[in-house]
Short mmCIF file of C-alpha atoms in Angstrom, two decimals:
data_model
loop_
_atom_site.label_atom_id
_atom_site.label_comp_id
_atom_site.label_asym_id
_atom_site.label_seq_id
_atom_site.Cartn_x
_atom_site.Cartn_y
_atom_site.Cartn_z
CA MET D 231 73.93 -37.61 -74.80
CA ARG D 232 72.38 -34.74 -76.79
CA ILE D 233 71.10 -37.21 -79.38
CA PHE D 234 69.54 -39.36 -76.68
CA THR D 235 67.98 -36.34 -74.96
CA ALA D 236 66.48 -35.21 -78.26
CA PHE D 237 65.18 -38.73 -78.92
CA LEU D 238 63.62 -38.88 -75.45
CA SER D 239 61.94 -35.50 -75.93
CA VAL D 240 60.44 -36.62 -79.24
CA LEU D 241 59.24 -39.91 -77.74
CA VAL D 242 57.55 -38.23 -74.76
CA ALA D 243 55.97 -35.61 -77.05
CA ASN D 244 54.69 -38.35 -79.35
CA VAL D 245 53.15 -40.26 -76.46
CA ARG D 246 51.45 -37.13 -75.16
CA ALA D 247 50.19 -36.14 -78.58
CA HIS D 248 48.97 -39.48 -79.85
CA GLY D 249 48.77 -41.79 -76.86
CA PRO D 250 49.59 -45.49 -76.97
CA PRO D 251 48.51 -47.37 -80.06
CA CYS D 252 46.81 -50.17 -78.12
CA SER D 253 44.60 -50.80 -75.12
CA SER D 254 45.48 -52.47 -71.83
CA VAL D 255 44.83 -55.89 -73.39
CA SER D 256 47.65 -55.45 -75.92
CA ASN D 257 50.50 -57.90 -76.22
CA ILE D 258 53.71 -56.56 -74.73
CA SER D 259 55.58 -56.85 -78.04
CA ASP D 260 53.09 -54.52 -79.73
CA VAL D 261 53.39 -51.99 -76.92
CA ALA D 262 57.19 -52.25 -77.04
CA LEU D 263 57.44 -51.12 -80.65
CA PHE D 264 55.56 -47.89 -79.99
CA TYR D 265 57.56 -47.01 -76.89
CA GLN D 266 60.99 -47.87 -78.36
CA ILE D 267 61.71 -50.68 -75.89
CA ASP D 268 61.47 -53.54 -78.38
CA ALA D 269 65.15 -54.46 -77.93
CA ALA D 270 64.63 -55.13 -74.22
CA ILE D 271 61.39 -57.03 -74.77
CA SER D 272 63.00 -59.09 -77.55
CA LEU D 273 65.70 -60.13 -75.09
CA LEU D 274 63.06 -61.24 -72.60
CA ASN D 275 61.07 -63.15 -75.21
CA ALA D 276 64.24 -64.94 -76.36
CA ASP D 277 64.52 -66.56 -72.94
CA SER D 278 61.94 -69.27 -72.31
CA GLY D 279 61.67 -68.56 -68.59
CA ALA D 280 61.22 -64.82 -68.97
CA LYS D 281 58.81 -65.30 -71.87
CA ALA D 282 56.67 -67.57 -69.71
CA LEU D 283 56.54 -64.89 -67.02
CA LEU D 284 55.54 -62.18 -69.51
CA ASN D 285 52.83 -64.24 -71.18
CA GLY D 286 51.67 -66.71 -68.54
CA ILE D 287 51.41 -64.67 -65.34
CA THR D 288 49.17 -61.69 -64.71
CA ASN D 289 49.90 -58.66 -62.54
CA VAL D 290 53.58 -58.22 -63.34
CA THR D 291 55.64 -55.05 -63.63
CA VAL D 292 58.31 -54.95 -66.35
CA LEU D 293 61.28 -52.59 -65.99
CA ALA D 294 62.32 -51.97 -69.59
CA THR D 295 65.25 -49.91 -70.87
CA LEU D 296 64.87 -47.66 -73.91
CA ASN D 297 66.53 -48.94 -77.09
CA ILE D 298 69.26 -46.29 -77.40
CA PRO D 299 70.78 -46.63 -73.88
CA LEU D 300 70.42 -50.41 -74.09
CA TYR D 301 72.36 -50.45 -77.37
CA GLN D 302 74.99 -48.14 -75.87
CA TYR D 303 75.36 -50.46 -72.87
CA PHE D 304 75.94 -53.55 -75.01
CA GLU D 305 78.22 -51.63 -77.37
CA ALA D 306 80.54 -50.98 -74.42
CA LEU D 307 80.03 -54.44 -72.92
CA ILE D 308 80.86 -56.48 -76.02
CA PRO D 309 83.77 -55.26 -78.16
CA GLY D 310 83.84 -56.15 -81.82
CA PRO D 311 82.44 -55.28 -85.26
CA LEU D 312 78.81 -56.32 -84.66
CA SER D 313 76.23 -53.56 -84.57
CA PRO D 314 74.68 -52.77 -81.17
CA ALA D 315 71.41 -54.40 -82.27
CA ALA D 316 73.28 -57.53 -83.34
CA LYS D 317 75.09 -57.66 -79.99
CA VAL D 318 71.77 -57.48 -78.16
CA ALA D 319 70.44 -60.30 -80.35
CA GLU D 320 73.59 -62.35 -79.76
CA LEU D 321 73.25 -62.10 -75.99
CA GLY D 322 69.57 -62.92 -76.27
CA ARG D 323 70.26 -66.41 -77.53
CA PRO D 324 69.45 -69.28 -75.13
CA ALA D 325 73.21 -69.94 -74.94
CA ALA D 326 73.71 -66.79 -72.87
CA PRO D 327 72.98 -67.94 -69.29
CA GLU D 328 74.65 -64.87 -67.77
CA LEU D 329 71.54 -62.84 -68.61
CA LYS D 330 68.92 -65.27 -67.30
CA ASP D 331 69.15 -63.96 -63.74
CA LEU D 332 68.91 -60.36 -64.91
CA PHE D 333 65.82 -61.21 -66.97
CA ARG D 334 64.07 -62.46 -63.83
CA TYR D 335 65.25 -59.44 -61.88
CA ILE D 336 63.65 -56.88 -64.21
CA ILE D 337 60.23 -58.53 -64.01
CA LEU D 338 58.53 -57.73 -60.71
CA ASN D 339 56.06 -60.04 -59.00
CA GLY D 340 53.10 -57.68 -58.72
CA THR D 341 51.67 -54.56 -60.31
CA TYR D 342 53.57 -51.63 -58.81
CA ASP D 343 52.04 -48.59 -60.47
CA SER D 344 53.10 -45.13 -59.36
CA ALA D 345 49.84 -44.48 -57.50
CA SER D 346 50.27 -47.57 -55.30
CA LEU D 347 53.82 -46.71 -54.18
CA LYS D 348 54.44 -44.75 -51.00
CA ASN D 349 56.71 -41.70 -51.00
CA GLY D 350 60.35 -42.65 -50.56
CA PHE D 351 61.82 -46.09 -51.13
CA ASN D 352 59.74 -49.20 -51.78
CA PHE D 353 61.49 -52.57 -51.94
CA VAL D 354 59.47 -54.93 -54.10
CA PRO D 355 60.04 -58.57 -55.10
CA SER D 356 61.22 -59.72 -58.49
CA PHE D 357 61.05 -63.25 -59.88
CA LEU D 358 64.75 -63.82 -59.18
CA PHE D 359 64.96 -66.51 -56.51
CA ASP D 360 67.93 -68.86 -56.37
CA PRO D 361 69.01 -69.41 -52.71
CA PRO D 362 72.09 -71.52 -53.47
CA LYS D 363 73.47 -68.73 -55.63
CA TYR D 364 72.13 -65.53 -54.07
CA HIS D 365 71.76 -66.49 -50.39
CA LEU D 366 68.44 -64.72 -49.99
CA SER D 367 65.54 -66.30 -48.13
CA GLN D 368 63.05 -64.43 -50.35
CA PRO D 369 63.06 -63.31 -54.01
CA ALA D 370 65.56 -60.55 -54.78
CA LYS D 371 64.11 -57.06 -54.44
CA VAL D 372 64.35 -53.92 -56.51
CA GLY D 373 64.32 -50.51 -54.84
CA ILE D 374 61.74 -48.10 -56.28
CA TYR D 375 61.97 -44.48 -55.14
CA ILE D 376 59.20 -42.01 -55.79
CA ASP D 377 58.26 -38.53 -54.61
CA ASP D 378 56.79 -35.39 -56.18
CA LEU D 379 59.95 -34.76 -58.21
CA ARG D 380 61.72 -38.08 -58.68
CA PHE D 381 60.95 -41.63 -59.81
CA TYR D 382 63.89 -44.01 -60.10
CA LEU D 383 65.05 -47.58 -59.51
CA ARG D 384 67.91 -48.81 -57.33
CA THR D 385 69.38 -52.15 -58.36
CA GLY D 386 72.64 -54.08 -58.13
CA GLN D 387 76.06 -52.36 -58.23
CA ASN D 388 74.40 -49.29 -56.68
CA ARG D 389 72.96 -48.43 -60.09
CA THR D 390 70.22 -45.80 -60.35
CA SER D 391 67.89 -45.83 -63.36
CA ASN D 392 65.44 -42.97 -63.87
CA VAL D 393 61.89 -43.80 -64.88
CA VAL D 394 60.93 -41.63 -67.86
CA LEU D 395 57.56 -43.17 -68.75
CA LYS D 396 55.46 -44.92 -66.13
CA ASP D 397 52.41 -47.13 -65.74
CA ILE D 398 52.18 -48.29 -69.36
CA PRO D 399 49.55 -51.05 -69.48
CA PHE D 400 49.78 -54.31 -71.38
CA SER D 401 47.80 -57.51 -71.22
CA ASN D 402 49.56 -59.00 -68.17
CA GLY D 403 50.48 -55.92 -66.15
CA ILE D 404 52.34 -52.65 -66.56
CA ILE D 405 55.69 -51.34 -67.80
CA HIS D 406 57.98 -48.67 -66.37
CA ILE D 407 60.51 -47.39 -68.92
CA VAL D 408 63.99 -46.47 -67.66
CA THR D 409 67.02 -44.69 -69.09
CA LEU D 410 69.73 -47.10 -67.91
CA PRO D 411 69.89 -50.91 -67.81
CA LEU D 412 69.37 -52.34 -64.36
CA GLY D 413 72.40 -53.67 -62.50
CA GLU D 414 72.93 -57.32 -61.74
CA LEU D 415 73.28 -58.37 -58.11
CA PHE D 416 76.90 -59.12 -57.22
CA SER D 417 78.41 -60.53 -54.03
CA ILE D 418 79.51 -58.12 -51.30
CA SER D 419 83.18 -58.36 -52.25
CA SER D 420 82.50 -58.06 -56.00
CA THR D 421 80.19 -55.10 -55.44
CA ALA D 422 82.85 -53.36 -53.34
CA ALA D 423 85.36 -53.76 -56.16
CA THR D 424 82.91 -52.77 -58.90
CA ILE D 425 81.72 -49.52 -57.28
CA GLY D 426 85.11 -48.69 -55.74
CA LEU D 427 84.03 -48.88 -52.10
CA LYS D 428 87.53 -49.39 -50.72
CA SER D 429 86.47 -49.38 -47.08
CA LEU D 430 84.25 -52.40 -47.75
CA GLN D 431 87.06 -54.09 -49.65
CA ARG D 432 89.30 -53.66 -46.59
CA LEU D 433 86.68 -55.05 -44.25
CA VAL D 434 85.92 -58.02 -46.47
CA ALA D 435 89.50 -59.22 -46.70
CA PRO D 436 90.21 -62.16 -49.01
CA ASP D 437 90.12 -64.67 -46.16
CA ALA D 438 86.73 -63.36 -44.94
CA ALA D 439 85.09 -62.94 -48.35
CA PRO D 440 83.86 -66.55 -48.82
CA TYR D 441 82.30 -66.52 -45.35
CA VAL D 442 80.56 -63.14 -45.69
CA ASN D 443 79.44 -63.67 -49.28
CA ASN D 444 77.76 -66.96 -48.37
CA LEU D 445 75.78 -65.75 -45.38
CA THR D 446 72.03 -65.39 -45.91
CA ASP D 447 70.11 -62.09 -45.59
CA VAL D 448 73.04 -59.86 -44.60
CA THR D 449 73.04 -56.19 -43.57
CA VAL D 450 76.36 -54.33 -43.50
CA PHE D 451 77.24 -50.89 -42.10
CA VAL D 452 80.59 -49.81 -43.50
CA PRO D 453 82.59 -46.56 -43.25
CA SER D 454 82.53 -44.58 -46.49
CA ASN D 455 85.72 -44.01 -48.47
CA GLU D 456 85.89 -40.45 -47.13
CA VAL D 457 86.26 -41.62 -43.53
CA ARG D 458 89.87 -41.62 -42.38
CA THR D 459 90.67 -43.67 -39.33
CA GLY D 460 93.88 -45.10 -38.02
CA LYS D 461 92.29 -47.93 -36.10
CA VAL D 462 91.40 -51.29 -37.56
CA PRO D 463 87.67 -51.85 -36.97
CA ASN D 464 86.21 -55.03 -35.59
CA TRP D 465 84.50 -56.48 -38.64
CA GLY D 466 81.94 -58.29 -36.52
CA ASP D 467 80.60 -54.95 -35.23
CA TYR D 468 79.58 -53.90 -38.72
CA PHE D 469 77.16 -56.56 -39.91
CA PHE D 470 74.51 -59.09 -39.02
CA ASP D 471 72.73 -61.84 -40.94
CA GLY D 472 69.26 -63.33 -40.95
CA ASN D 473 67.60 -59.93 -41.48
CA ILE D 474 67.91 -57.58 -44.45
CA ALA D 475 67.50 -54.09 -43.00
CA TYR D 476 66.71 -51.83 -45.95
CA SER D 477 66.50 -48.10 -45.24
CA THR D 478 62.75 -48.43 -44.78
CA ILE D 479 63.42 -50.64 -41.74
CA LEU D 480 66.01 -48.32 -40.16
CA THR D 481 63.47 -46.52 -38.01
CA PRO D 482 64.27 -44.67 -34.73
CA GLY D 483 64.46 -47.04 -31.80
CA LYS D 484 65.01 -50.11 -33.95
CA THR D 485 67.74 -52.41 -32.63
CA PHE D 486 69.79 -55.17 -34.22
CA ARG D 487 72.43 -57.56 -32.91
CA ALA D 488 75.74 -57.49 -34.79
CA LYS D 489 77.68 -60.67 -35.48
CA SER D 490 80.02 -59.74 -32.62
CA SER D 491 76.94 -59.59 -30.31
CA LYS D 492 77.23 -55.79 -30.15
CA LYS D 493 73.87 -54.02 -30.00
CA LEU D 494 73.13 -51.66 -32.90
CA LEU D 495 70.61 -48.89 -32.17
CA ILE D 496 69.03 -46.67 -34.84
CA THR D 497 68.31 -43.06 -33.85
CA GLN D 498 67.26 -39.93 -35.72
CA ASP D 499 67.79 -36.21 -35.06
CA ILE D 500 65.29 -33.39 -35.55
CA ALA D 501 66.55 -32.85 -39.11
CA GLY D 502 65.69 -36.45 -40.02
CA VAL D 503 69.32 -37.64 -40.18
CA LYS D 504 69.68 -41.24 -39.02
CA TYR D 505 72.45 -42.77 -36.92
CA VAL D 506 73.57 -46.24 -35.89
CA ASN D 507 75.05 -46.23 -32.39
CA GLY D 508 75.51 -42.47 -32.72
CA VAL D 509 77.38 -42.69 -36.03
CA ARG D 510 75.75 -40.91 -38.95
CA ILE D 511 74.39 -43.05 -41.78
CA LEU D 512 75.65 -41.43 -44.98
CA SER D 513 74.09 -43.49 -47.76
CA THR D 514 71.80 -46.47 -47.87
CA ASP D 515 70.63 -49.42 -49.88
CA ILE D 516 73.55 -50.72 -51.90
CA LEU D 517 71.92 -53.97 -53.00
CA VAL D 518 74.08 -57.11 -53.07
CA SER D 519 73.44 -60.77 -53.84
CA ASN D 520 72.82 -61.68 -50.20
CA GLY D 521 71.47 -58.49 -48.68
CA VAL D 522 72.20 -54.77 -48.39
CA VAL D 523 75.08 -52.41 -47.52
CA HIS D 524 74.85 -48.94 -45.93
CA THR D 525 77.75 -46.50 -45.53
CA ILE D 526 78.39 -44.64 -42.27
CA ALA D 527 80.62 -41.82 -41.06
CA GLY D 528 82.99 -43.90 -38.99
#
């Protein structure tokens, strides 16, 4: 961690001192070398679909991970004697279909520079759109949070990636550089297991998982792990489909109809804390392959 922090400090200082080596019409590969994101861009260029997006479409936003954390991620992901760089290259081959969806998820359909984003969360579309697999009626979205102090991304598996360098221009759009690889979108049940959300695992029992995972545009309110209750909740009271209600949509007075036909009402107190049917919303926007999950206090 100290080595990476030192590397990041040197990189930022170098950018401030010398500026980028190219203008806004530069090829993304040239920009990548200067900013130490060439491993991520090489992966994208190794995939024909992602390469076409980078070079054939204008006004895109690329979410690129710095070389060192990307190497560290693949070092842990793929055991064996290959160097981290070799492992990245190995996964970048066309024979690695497991990364194709992620490649389309880290390229955003539009130019989302920091000045155009509103304070708080912004949910913006990627180029990942595969309804039979992801059960989304629109392209999968990435959460971008920005305020005076913070700028980070929220992606699959509840992963948060801090933006360390922003608004870097290249010929077809801009790049935001992040410190952690973005998370793939998993199903509701797989996400619950991956992030250890036991309350969601209990609600999505094995017999219910195929049904819930295959619904389109789902929103789930689930008790957090810290909530202790002796009663078995009615699963149908906790979710609805046909409408992905990200936190930006959970505004006071907004109502939804749960699968059980129960009405869900969003309220907010004077401190800005939000509630659903009087129950406090604890955390929001866990992105899954067919929608979003929020945790509540009971």
